[in-house]
Coordinates of C-alpha atoms in Angstrom, one line a residue:
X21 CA -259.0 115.1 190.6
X22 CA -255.4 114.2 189.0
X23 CA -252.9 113.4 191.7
X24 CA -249.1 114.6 191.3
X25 CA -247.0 111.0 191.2
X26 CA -243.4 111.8 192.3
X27 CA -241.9 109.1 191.2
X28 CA -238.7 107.6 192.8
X29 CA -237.1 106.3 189.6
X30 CA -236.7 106.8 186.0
X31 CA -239.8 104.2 185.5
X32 CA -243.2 105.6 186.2
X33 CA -245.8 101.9 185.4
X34 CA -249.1 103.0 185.6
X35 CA -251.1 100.3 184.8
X36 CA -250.8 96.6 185.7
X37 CA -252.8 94.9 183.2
X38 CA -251.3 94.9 179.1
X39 CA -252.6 96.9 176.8
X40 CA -254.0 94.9 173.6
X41 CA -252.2 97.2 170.8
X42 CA -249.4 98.6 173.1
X43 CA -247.5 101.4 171.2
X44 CA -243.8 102.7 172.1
X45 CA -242.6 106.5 171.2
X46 CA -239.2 108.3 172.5
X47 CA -239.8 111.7 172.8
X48 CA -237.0 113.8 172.1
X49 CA -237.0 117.3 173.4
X50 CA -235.2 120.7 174.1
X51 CA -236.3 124.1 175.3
X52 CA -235.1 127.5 175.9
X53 CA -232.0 127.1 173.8
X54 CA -231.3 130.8 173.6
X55 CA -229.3 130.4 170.6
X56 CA -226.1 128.8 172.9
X57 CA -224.6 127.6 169.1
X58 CA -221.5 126.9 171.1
X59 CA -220.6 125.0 174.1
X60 CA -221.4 126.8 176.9
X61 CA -219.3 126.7 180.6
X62 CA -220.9 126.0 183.9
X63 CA -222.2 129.1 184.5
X64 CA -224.4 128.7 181.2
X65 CA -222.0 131.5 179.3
X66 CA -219.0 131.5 176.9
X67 CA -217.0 128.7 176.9
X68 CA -213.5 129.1 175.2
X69 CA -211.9 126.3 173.1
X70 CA -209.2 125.4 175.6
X71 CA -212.2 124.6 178.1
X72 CA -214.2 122.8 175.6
X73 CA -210.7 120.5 174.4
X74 CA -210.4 120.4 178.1
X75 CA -213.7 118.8 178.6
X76 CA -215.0 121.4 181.1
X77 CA -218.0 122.8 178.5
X78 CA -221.5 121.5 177.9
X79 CA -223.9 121.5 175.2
X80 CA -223.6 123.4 171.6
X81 CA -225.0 122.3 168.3
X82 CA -222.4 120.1 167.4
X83 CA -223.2 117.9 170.6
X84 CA -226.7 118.3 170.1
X85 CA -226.1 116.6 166.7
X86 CA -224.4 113.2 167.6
X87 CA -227.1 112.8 171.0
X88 CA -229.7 113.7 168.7
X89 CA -228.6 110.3 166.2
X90 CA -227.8 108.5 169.1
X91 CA -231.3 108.9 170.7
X92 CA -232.9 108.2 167.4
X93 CA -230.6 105.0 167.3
X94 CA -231.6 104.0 170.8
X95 CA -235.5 103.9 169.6
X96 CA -237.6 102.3 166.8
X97 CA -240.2 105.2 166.8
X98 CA -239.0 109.1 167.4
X99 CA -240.2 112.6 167.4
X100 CA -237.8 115.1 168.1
X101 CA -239.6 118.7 169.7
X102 CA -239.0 121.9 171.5
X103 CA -240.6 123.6 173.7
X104 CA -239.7 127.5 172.7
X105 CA -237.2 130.1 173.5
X106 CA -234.6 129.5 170.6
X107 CA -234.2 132.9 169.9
X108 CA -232.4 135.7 171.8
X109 CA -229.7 135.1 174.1
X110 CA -225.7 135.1 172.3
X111 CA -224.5 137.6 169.3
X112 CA -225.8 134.9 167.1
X113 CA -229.1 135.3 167.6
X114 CA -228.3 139.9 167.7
X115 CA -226.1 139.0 164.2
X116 CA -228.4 136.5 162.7
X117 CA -231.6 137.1 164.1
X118 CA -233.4 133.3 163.7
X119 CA -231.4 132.0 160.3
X120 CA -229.0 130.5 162.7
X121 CA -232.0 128.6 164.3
X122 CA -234.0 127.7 161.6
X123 CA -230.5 126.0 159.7
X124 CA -229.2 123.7 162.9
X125 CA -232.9 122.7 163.7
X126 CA -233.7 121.8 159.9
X127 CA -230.3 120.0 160.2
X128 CA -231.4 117.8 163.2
X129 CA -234.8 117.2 161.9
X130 CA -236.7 118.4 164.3
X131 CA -240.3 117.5 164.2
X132 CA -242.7 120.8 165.5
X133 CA -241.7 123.5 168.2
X134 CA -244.1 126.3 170.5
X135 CA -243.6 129.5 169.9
X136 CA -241.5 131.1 173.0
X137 CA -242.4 134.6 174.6
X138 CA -238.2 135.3 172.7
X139 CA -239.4 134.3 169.5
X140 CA -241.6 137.8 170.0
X141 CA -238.6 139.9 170.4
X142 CA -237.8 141.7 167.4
X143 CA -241.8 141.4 166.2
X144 CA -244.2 139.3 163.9
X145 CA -241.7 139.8 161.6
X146 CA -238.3 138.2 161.9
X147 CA -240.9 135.3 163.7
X148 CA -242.1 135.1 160.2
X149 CA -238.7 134.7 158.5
X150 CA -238.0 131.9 161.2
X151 CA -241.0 129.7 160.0
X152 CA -240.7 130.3 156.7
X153 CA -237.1 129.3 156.8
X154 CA -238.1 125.9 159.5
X155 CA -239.0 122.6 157.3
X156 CA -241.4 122.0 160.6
X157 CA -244.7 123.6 162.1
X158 CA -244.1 126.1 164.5
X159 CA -247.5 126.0 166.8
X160 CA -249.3 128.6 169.1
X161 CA -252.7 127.5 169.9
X162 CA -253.2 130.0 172.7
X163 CA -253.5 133.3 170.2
X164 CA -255.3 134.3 168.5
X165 CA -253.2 135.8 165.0
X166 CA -255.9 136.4 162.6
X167 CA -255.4 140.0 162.7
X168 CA -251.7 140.0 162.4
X169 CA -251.2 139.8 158.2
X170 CA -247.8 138.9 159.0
X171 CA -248.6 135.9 161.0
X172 CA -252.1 135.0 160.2
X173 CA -251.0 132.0 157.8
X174 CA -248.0 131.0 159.6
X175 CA -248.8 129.2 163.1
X176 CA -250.4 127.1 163.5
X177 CA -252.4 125.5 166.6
X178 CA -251.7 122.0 166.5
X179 CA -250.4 119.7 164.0
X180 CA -251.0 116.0 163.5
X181 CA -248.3 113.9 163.1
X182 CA -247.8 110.1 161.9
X183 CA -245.2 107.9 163.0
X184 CA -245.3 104.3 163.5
X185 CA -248.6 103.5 162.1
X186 CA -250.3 106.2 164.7
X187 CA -251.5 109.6 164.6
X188 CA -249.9 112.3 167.1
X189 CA -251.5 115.3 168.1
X190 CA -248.8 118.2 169.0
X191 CA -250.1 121.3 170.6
X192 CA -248.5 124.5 171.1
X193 CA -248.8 127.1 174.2
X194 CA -247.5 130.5 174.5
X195 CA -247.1 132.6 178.0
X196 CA -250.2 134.7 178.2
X197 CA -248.5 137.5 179.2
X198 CA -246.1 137.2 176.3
X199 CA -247.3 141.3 175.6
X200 CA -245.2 142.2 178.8
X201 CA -242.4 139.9 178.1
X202 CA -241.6 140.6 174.7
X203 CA -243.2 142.8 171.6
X204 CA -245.9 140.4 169.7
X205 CA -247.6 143.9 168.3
X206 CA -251.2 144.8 169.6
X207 CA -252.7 142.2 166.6
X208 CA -251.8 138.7 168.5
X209 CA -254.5 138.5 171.4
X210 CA -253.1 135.7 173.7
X211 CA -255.7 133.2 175.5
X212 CA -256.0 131.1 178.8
X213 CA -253.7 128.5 178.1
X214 CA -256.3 125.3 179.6
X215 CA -259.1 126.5 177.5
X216 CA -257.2 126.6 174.0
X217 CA -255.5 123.0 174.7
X218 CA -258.8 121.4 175.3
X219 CA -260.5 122.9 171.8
X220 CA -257.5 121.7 170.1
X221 CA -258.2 118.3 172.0
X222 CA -262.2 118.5 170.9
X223 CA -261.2 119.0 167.7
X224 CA -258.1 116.1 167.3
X225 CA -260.4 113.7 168.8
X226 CA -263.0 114.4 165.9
X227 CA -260.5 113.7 163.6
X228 CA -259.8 110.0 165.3
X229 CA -256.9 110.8 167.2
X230 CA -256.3 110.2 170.5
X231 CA -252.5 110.6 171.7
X232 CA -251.8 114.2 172.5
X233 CA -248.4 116.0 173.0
X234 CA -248.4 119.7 174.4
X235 CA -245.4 121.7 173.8
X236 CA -245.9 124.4 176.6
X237 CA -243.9 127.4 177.0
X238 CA -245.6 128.7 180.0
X239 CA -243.4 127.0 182.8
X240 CA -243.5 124.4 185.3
X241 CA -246.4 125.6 187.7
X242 CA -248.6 126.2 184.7
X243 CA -247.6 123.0 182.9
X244 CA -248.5 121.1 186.4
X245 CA -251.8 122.7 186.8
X246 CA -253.0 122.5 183.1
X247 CA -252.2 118.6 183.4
X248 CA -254.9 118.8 185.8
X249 CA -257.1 120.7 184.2
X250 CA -257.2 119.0 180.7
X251 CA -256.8 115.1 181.9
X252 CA -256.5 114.1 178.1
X253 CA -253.3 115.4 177.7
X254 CA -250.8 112.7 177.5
X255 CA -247.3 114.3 177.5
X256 CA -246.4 118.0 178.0
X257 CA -243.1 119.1 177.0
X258 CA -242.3 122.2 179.4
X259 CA -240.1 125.6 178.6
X260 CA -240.2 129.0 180.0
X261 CA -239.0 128.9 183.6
X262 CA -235.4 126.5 182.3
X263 CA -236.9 124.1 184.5
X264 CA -235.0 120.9 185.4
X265 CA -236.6 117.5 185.6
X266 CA -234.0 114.3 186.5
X267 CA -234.0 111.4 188.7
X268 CA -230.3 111.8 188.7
X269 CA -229.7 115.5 188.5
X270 CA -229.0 117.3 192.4
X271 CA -230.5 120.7 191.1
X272 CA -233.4 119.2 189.7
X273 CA -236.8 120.5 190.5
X274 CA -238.8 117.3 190.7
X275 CA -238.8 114.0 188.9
X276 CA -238.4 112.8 185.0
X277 CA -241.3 112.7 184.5
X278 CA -243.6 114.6 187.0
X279 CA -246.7 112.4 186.7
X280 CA -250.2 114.2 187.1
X281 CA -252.6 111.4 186.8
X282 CA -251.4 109.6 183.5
X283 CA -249.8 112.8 181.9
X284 CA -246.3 113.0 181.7
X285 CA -244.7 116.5 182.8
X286 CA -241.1 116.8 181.0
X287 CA -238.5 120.2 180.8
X288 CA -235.0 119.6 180.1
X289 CA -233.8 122.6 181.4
X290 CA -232.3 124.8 179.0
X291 CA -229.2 126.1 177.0
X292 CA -228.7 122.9 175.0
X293 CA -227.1 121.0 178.4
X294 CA -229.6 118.3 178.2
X295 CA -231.2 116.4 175.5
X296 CA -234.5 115.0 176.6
X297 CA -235.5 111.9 175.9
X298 CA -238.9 110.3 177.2
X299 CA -239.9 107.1 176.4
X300 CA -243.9 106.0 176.4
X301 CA -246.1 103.5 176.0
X302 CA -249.6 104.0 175.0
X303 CA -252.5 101.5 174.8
X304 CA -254.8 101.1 172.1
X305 CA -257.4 104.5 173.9
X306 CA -254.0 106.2 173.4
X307 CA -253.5 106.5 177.4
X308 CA -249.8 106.4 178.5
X309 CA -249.2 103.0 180.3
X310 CA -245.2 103.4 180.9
X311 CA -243.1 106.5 180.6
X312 CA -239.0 106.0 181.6
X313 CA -236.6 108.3 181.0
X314 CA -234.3 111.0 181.9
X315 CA -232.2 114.1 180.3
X316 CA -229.0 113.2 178.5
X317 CA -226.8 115.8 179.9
X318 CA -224.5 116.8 177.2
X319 CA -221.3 117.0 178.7
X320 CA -218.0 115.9 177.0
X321 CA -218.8 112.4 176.7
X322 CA -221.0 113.3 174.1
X323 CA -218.4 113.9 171.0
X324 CA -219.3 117.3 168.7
X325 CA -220.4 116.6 165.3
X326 CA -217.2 117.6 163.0
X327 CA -219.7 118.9 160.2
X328 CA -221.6 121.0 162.8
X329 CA -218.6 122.1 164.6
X330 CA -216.7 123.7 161.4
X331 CA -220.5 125.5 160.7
X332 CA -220.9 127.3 164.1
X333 CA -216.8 128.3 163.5
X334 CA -217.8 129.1 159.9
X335 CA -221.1 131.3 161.8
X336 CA -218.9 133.1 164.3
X337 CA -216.2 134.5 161.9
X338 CA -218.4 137.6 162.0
X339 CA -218.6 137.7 165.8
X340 CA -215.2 137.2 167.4
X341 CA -213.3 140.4 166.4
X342 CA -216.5 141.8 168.9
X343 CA -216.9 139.1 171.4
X344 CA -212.9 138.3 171.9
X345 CA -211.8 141.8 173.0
X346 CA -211.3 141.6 176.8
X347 CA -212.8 144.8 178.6
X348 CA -211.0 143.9 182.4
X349 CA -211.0 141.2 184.7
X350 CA -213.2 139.7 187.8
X351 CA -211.6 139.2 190.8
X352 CA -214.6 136.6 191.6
X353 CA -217.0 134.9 189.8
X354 CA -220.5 137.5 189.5
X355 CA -223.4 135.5 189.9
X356 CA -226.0 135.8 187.5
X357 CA -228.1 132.6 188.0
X358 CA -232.1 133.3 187.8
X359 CA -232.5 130.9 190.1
X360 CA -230.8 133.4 192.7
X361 CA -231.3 136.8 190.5
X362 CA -235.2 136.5 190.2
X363 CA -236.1 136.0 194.1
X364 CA -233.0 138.2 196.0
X365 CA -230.2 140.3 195.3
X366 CA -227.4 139.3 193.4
X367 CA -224.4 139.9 192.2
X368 CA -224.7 140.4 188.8
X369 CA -227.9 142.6 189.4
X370 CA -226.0 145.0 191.5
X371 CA -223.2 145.4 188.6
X372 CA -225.7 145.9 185.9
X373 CA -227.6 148.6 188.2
X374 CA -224.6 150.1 189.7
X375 CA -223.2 150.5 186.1
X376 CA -227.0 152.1 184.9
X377 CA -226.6 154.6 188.0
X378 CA -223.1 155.6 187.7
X379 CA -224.0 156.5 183.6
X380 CA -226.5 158.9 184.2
X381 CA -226.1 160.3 187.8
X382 CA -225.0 163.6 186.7
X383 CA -228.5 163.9 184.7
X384 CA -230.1 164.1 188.3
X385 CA -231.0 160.3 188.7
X386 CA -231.1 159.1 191.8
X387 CA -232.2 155.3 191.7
X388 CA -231.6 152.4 189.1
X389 CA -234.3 149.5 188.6
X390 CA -232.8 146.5 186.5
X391 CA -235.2 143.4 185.8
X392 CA -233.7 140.2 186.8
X393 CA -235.5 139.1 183.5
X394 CA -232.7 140.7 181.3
X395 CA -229.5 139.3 183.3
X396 CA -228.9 135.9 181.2
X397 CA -225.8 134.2 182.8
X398 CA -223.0 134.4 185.4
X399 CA -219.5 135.8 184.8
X400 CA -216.7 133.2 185.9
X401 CA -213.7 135.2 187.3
X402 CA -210.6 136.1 185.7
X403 CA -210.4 137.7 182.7
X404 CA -213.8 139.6 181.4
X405 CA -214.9 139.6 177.2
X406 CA -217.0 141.3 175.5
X407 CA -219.1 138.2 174.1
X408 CA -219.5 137.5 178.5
X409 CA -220.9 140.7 178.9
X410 CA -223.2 140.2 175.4
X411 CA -224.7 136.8 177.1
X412 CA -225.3 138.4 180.4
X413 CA -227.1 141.1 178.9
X414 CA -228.2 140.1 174.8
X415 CA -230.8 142.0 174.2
X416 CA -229.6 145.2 172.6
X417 CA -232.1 147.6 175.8
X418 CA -230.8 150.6 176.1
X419 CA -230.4 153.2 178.8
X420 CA -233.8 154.9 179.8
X421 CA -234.6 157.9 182.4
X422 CA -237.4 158.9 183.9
X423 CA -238.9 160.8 186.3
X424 CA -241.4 159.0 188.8
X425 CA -243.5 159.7 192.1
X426 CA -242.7 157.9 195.1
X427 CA -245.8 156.3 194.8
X428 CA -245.5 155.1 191.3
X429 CA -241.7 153.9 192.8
X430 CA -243.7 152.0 195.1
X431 CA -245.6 150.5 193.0
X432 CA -242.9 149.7 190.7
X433 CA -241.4 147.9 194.0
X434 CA -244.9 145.5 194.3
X435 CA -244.9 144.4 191.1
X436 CA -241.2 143.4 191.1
X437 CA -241.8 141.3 193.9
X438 CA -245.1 139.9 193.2
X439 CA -244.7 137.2 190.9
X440 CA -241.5 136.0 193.2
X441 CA -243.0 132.5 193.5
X442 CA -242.9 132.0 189.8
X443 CA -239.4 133.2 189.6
X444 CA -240.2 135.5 187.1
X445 CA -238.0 138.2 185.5
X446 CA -239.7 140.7 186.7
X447 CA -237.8 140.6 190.4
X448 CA -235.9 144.3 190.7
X449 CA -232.3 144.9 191.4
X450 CA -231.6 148.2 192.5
X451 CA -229.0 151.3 192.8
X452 CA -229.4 154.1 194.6
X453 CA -232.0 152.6 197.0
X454 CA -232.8 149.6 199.4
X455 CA -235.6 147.4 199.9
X456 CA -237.3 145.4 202.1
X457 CA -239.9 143.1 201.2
X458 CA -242.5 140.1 202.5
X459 CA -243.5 137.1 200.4
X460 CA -246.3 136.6 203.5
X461 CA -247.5 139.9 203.3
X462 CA -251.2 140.2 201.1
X463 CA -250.2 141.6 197.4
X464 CA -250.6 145.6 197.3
X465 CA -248.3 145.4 201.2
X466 CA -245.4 143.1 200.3
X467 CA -243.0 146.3 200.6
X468 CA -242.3 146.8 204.3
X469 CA -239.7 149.5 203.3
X470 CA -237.9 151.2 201.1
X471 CA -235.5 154.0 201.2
X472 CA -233.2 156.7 198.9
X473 CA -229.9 156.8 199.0
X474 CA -229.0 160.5 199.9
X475 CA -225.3 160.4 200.2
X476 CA -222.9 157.3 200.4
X477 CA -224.1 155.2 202.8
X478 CA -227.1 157.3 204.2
X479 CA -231.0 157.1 203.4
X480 CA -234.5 158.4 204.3
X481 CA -237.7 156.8 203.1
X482 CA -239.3 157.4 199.6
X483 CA -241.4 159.9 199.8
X484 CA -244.6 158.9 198.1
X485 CA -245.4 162.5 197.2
X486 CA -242.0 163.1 196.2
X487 CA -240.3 163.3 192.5
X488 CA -237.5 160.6 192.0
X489 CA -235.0 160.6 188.8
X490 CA -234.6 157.1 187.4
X491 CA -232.9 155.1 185.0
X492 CA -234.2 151.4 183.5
X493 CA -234.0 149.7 180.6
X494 CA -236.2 151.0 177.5
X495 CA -238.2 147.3 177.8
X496 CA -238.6 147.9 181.7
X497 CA -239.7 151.9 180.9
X498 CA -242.0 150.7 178.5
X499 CA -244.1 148.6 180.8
X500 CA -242.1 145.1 180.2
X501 CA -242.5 143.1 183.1
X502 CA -245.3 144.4 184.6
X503 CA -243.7 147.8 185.1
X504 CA -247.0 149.4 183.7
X505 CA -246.7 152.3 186.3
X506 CA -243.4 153.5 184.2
X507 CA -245.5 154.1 180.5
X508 CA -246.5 157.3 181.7
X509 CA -243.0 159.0 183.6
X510 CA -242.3 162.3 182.9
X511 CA -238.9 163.6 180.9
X512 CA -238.7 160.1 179.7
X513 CA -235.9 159.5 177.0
X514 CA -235.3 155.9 175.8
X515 CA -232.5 156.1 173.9
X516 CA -229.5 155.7 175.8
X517 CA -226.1 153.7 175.2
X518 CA -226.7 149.6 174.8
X519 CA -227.2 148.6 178.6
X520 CA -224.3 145.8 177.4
X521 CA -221.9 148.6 176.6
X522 CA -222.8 150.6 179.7
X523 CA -221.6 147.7 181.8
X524 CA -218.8 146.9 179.8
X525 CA -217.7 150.4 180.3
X526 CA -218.0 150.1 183.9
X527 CA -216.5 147.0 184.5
X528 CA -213.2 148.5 182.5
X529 CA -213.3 151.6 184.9
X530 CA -213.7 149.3 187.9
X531 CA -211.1 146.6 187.0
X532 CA -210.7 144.3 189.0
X533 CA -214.3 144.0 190.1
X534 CA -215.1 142.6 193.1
X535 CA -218.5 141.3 193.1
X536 CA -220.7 142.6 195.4
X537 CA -223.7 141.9 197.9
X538 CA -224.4 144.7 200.1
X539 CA -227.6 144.4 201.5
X540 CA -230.1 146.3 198.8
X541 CA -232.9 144.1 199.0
X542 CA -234.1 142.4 202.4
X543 CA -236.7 139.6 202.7
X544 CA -238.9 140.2 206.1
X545 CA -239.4 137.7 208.3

């Protein structure tokens, strides 16, 4: 069996002797970009051009650009990847859908990229537009597309690519449960991620190659344990959980790179903040000897690209008259983090499902369920925008009610909390209601309570036999997320106001908000 290597520097040497052909590759990667065109502030939102002159933004295209030449200087032998998830997340991606990502990655040259779960969001179809717009392979090997027209000629499973005299196998992976997370149509029939990398392998090898690359947007856990699973694998370029891999980095999850066996683990966590860069030596059997290197965090020592720059400007035109109008003001800032909103209550959670609740309680709705899944940044305080509230919440859901059991509430409860471990977007935030759960409970028990909110400040327990008035999101209603028990509600009606302009509306009535953590959701002991 592999064995994880958690290495204490940026140099990870796994083999004393010399290889007789060594041969070097810098690996140059992003993921989950989420269509952050511009530089983006610490909480991972809008940054305005005072902040960025100031040097208090990260990341954006036009950063991307310059570390991307840089890198390529640095190295004699480069492939530049990513690992899915640039669509979906600003009014870029709402106003352009993926032209705006297929121009700024054919501009930086990039070499092959995974489909993410995002790229599913609006359908086969605008995913087709994307790669027939890309100058690069765009690569899903765990699907199965044959019975989407739309698709059926467009991804691929793995490409080979030649660079410095050797042949690279790239391999792309997909979450499996992409058909909860996003809308790929009934025709893509997603596979176990281990088995489809290792037929792609068979097959390479038959070919004669023998270095392979996975570009995996299934996050961390699943990259860790399909390194041990399929030993061959040489590098795997992570997405999907915006994991963070640094030997320098506080918040970082583990080191650059998590070694299982001799396969490099790398994720640069997302938003265009880092620039990956992984440098590896193989031998002449193509197994990695040396791997150094660590994410170039593209903070303000990395100058914008003035061609870039004056493009994105060019881009927004459309976009600011929306995004600049100022709705209220913060009195704090509302966290949003999915590091915090996908495992306990948070701030932001309890805005977006106060504002939900407050809509429609004089329909009869009693309780609001928000997935952590569609809360997308923080909110600094001060002054609140539009184009804030847009990243928080991009992806044009709108208002659903329902009417539920307090059974099927239950269960709605269970699979929030079930995939906590993961930190999967699935975790509720409530209205209405309070919660308390345990992560050492067996699954089917985790809820230890739960109650109704009667009258301000007073509750009782759901009823399981009872009828309960609620109000999601239509992705949530529609069994996104797990939330299968929701497909079926009675009186549902799905087309509500834009969540986005549901909050904004509340945040104007409410202004200043004060950010709030009231005790919702409780974890047991």
């Amino acid at each position: 069996m592999k064995r994880i290597l958690l290495a204490a520097g940026s140099l990870v040497a796994l083999s004393a002797g010399a290889a007789s052909a060594e041969y070097s590759l810098t690996i140059l990667h992003t993921n989950d970009f989420h269509a952050r065109f511009e530089p983006i502030s610490a909480y991972d939102s809008t940054c305005s051009e005072e902040d960025n002159t100031a040097g208090e933004c990260f990341g954006g295209s036009a950063r991307l650009v310059t570390a991307v030449a840089q890198a390529r200087a640095r190295s004699n032998n480069s492939i530049l990847v990513d690992g899915g998830d640039q669509f979906q997340g600003t009014l870029f991606y709402t106003y352009y859908k993926g032209a705006a990502a297929a121009e700024m990655m054919n501009k930086m040259g990039y070499d092959a990229m995974t489909v993410g779960n995002h790229e599913f969001d609006d359908g086969p179809e605008v995913l087709r537009g994307f790669v027939d717009t890309v100058d690069f392979p765009v690569l899903m090997s765990n699907a199965d597309v044959s019975g989407e027209p739309l698709l059926s000629d467009a991804i691929q499973k793995s490409v080979v690519l030649e660079r410095g005299g050797e042949r690279l196998g790239l391999i792309g992976l997909t979450p499996i449960d992409t058909p909860e997370l996003a809308s790929p149509g009934r025709n893509v029939i997603f596979t176990e991620p281990a088995d489809a990398v290792q037929g792609e392998i068979d097959r390479l090898k038959a070919e004669g190659v023998n270095k392979f690359i996975v570009l995996s947007h299934s996050g961390y856990g699943v990259d860790l344990a399909l390194a041990e699973a399929v030993p061959e694998i040489d590098v795997i370029v992570g997405g999907h959980t915006n994991t963070l891999l640094s030997n320098t980095q506080e918040r970082a999850v583990g080191p650059y790179p998590t070694m299982v066996g001799t396969t490099a683990v790398v994720s640069a966590y997302a938003y265009g903040k880092f620039l990956g860069e992984l440098n590896v030596t193989f031998d002449d059997d193509g197994v990695i000897t040396e791997a150094v290197g660590e994410p170039v965090i593209m903070d303000a020592s990395v100058t914008e690209d003035v061609g870039t720059k004056a493009r994105i400007s060019e881009l927004a035109v459309p976009l600011d008259e929306i995004r600049n109008q100022v709705i209220g003001e913060s009195a704090g800032p509302i966290e949003g983090d999915r590091s915090v909103c996908r495992v306990m209550e948070c701030e932001m959670g309890n805005l977006v499902a106060d504002a939900m609740l407050e809509r429609v309680r004089d329909q009869g709705i009693q309780i609001a369920i928000a997935n952590s899944g569609g809360l997308r940044a923080s909110i600094d305080a001060g002054e609140v925008t539009m184009g804030e509230v847009l990243t928080v919440l991009p992806f044009q859901n709108t208002l659903s009610t329902f009417q539920v059991t307090g059974e099927e509430l239950l269960a709605a409860l269970e699979n929030g909390v079930s995939q906590v471990a993961d930190v999967a977007g699935r975790f509720p935030q409530v209205a209405g209601m309070k919660f308390t759960w345990s992560e050492a409970a067996e699954p089917g028990s985790r809820i230890v309570e739960a109650m109704v909110e009667t009258a301000p400040g007073s509750y009782e327990p759901i009823d399981p036999e009872a009828t309960y008035g609620v109000v999601s999101n239509n992705f949530v209603r529609n069994g996104g997320d797990g939330y299968a028990m929701f497909v079926n509600a009675s009186n549902a009606y799905d087309f509500g106001p834009d969540l986005a302009d549901v909050t904004a509306e509340y945040l104007a009535a409410n202004t200043p908000y004060t950010p709030i953590v009231t005790g919702r959701i409780t974890k047991a002991e």
